[in-house]
Amino acid sequence: MHTIRVWDLPTRLFHWALALCVIGLVITANVGGNWMTWHGRLGYVVLSLLLFRIAWGFVGGHWSRFSSFLYSPANVLAYLRGNDRPEHRVGHTPLGMLSVFALIAVLLLQVSTGLVADDEIAFTGPLVSLVSGDTVTQATRYHKSIGKLLLIALVALHVLAILFYKWVKKDNLVRPMVLGDKQVEAPMPSAPDSTASRLLALVIWAVCGAAVYWIVGLGQTSWG
């Protein structure tokens, strides 16, 4: 067996920070009231994390890069038929690829609609003033119903998949996401996880955070 670094520290921190934020978003949305202020703040954090993950998908560690788990439809079908490859047992599988991209897309749409949503009770998105009333209505409806349910369903499927791999395929997906390393049968590339790469990730996330701050401020500027 070979021990390799699969998930670098920035990827692991992103994963668990996103998980905690999503849980917080669901809780604050259901509680409502003054907690909606924190709902909005968590939404901004999620947007910065998503922007970071997209950037990290191009410059991050080997197994965190999109190129390492960008599979064709033929590869997905072959995997479903049981024809997996050694690298499928290291990073994201073809089904994992679909899960990752689906979650990123749904979360991006959810936070984007939240920016222009207005429940007329406890929350008004910062960019409401930049769009039409019809857009606000449609975004609010999607954000509070379809988007919320779709996100919960995807998260539930994600958790079920983890349990399936743990108990059926005897593959613990959580441990590598906590510790970073994984034991594999064949030699595989190890993701760089140096101080330099971690500093790069910090800079990228800071830039993403600044971008979110700028986006949120656009609505306030329009009122000026």
Short mmCIF file of N, CA and C in Angstrom, two decimals, residues 10 40 71 94 99 120 124 148 152 204 218:
data_model
loop_
_atom_site.label_atom_id
_atom_site.label_comp_id
_atom_site.label_asym_id
_atom_site.label_seq_id
_atom_site.Cartn_x
_atom_site.Cartn_y
_atom_site.Cartn_z
N PRO A 10 -6.04 23.44 2.09
CA PRO A 10 -7.05 24.40 1.62
C PRO A 10 -8.34 23.72 1.16
N GLY A 40 -27.79 36.13 5.73
CA GLY A 40 -27.15 36.89 4.65
C GLY A 40 -25.63 36.84 4.74
N TYR A 71 -14.61 13.80 -16.23
CA TYR A 71 -14.83 12.56 -16.98
C TYR A 71 -15.86 12.76 -18.09
N PRO A 94 -16.36 9.27 -11.11
CA PRO A 94 -17.25 9.93 -12.07
C PRO A 94 -18.56 10.40 -11.46
N SER A 99 -21.60 15.03 -8.55
CA SER A 99 -22.03 15.58 -7.27
C SER A 99 -21.36 16.92 -7.00
N GLU A 120 -39.78 40.58 2.14
CA GLU A 120 -40.66 41.66 2.62
C GLU A 120 -40.96 41.54 4.10
N THR A 124 -33.73 41.55 2.91
CA THR A 124 -33.71 42.16 1.58
C THR A 124 -32.30 42.02 1.03
N LYS A 148 -34.02 25.89 -2.27
CA LYS A 148 -33.80 25.34 -0.93
C LYS A 148 -33.99 23.83 -0.91
N ILE A 152 -31.09 20.88 -0.32
CA ILE A 152 -31.23 19.87 0.74
C ILE A 152 -31.18 18.47 0.16
N ILE A 204 -5.78 33.68 -2.55
CA ILE A 204 -6.91 33.52 -3.48
C ILE A 204 -8.23 33.74 -2.75
N LEU A 218 -22.23 46.94 -4.57
CA LEU A 218 -22.83 47.53 -5.77
C LEU A 218 -24.24 48.05 -5.50
#
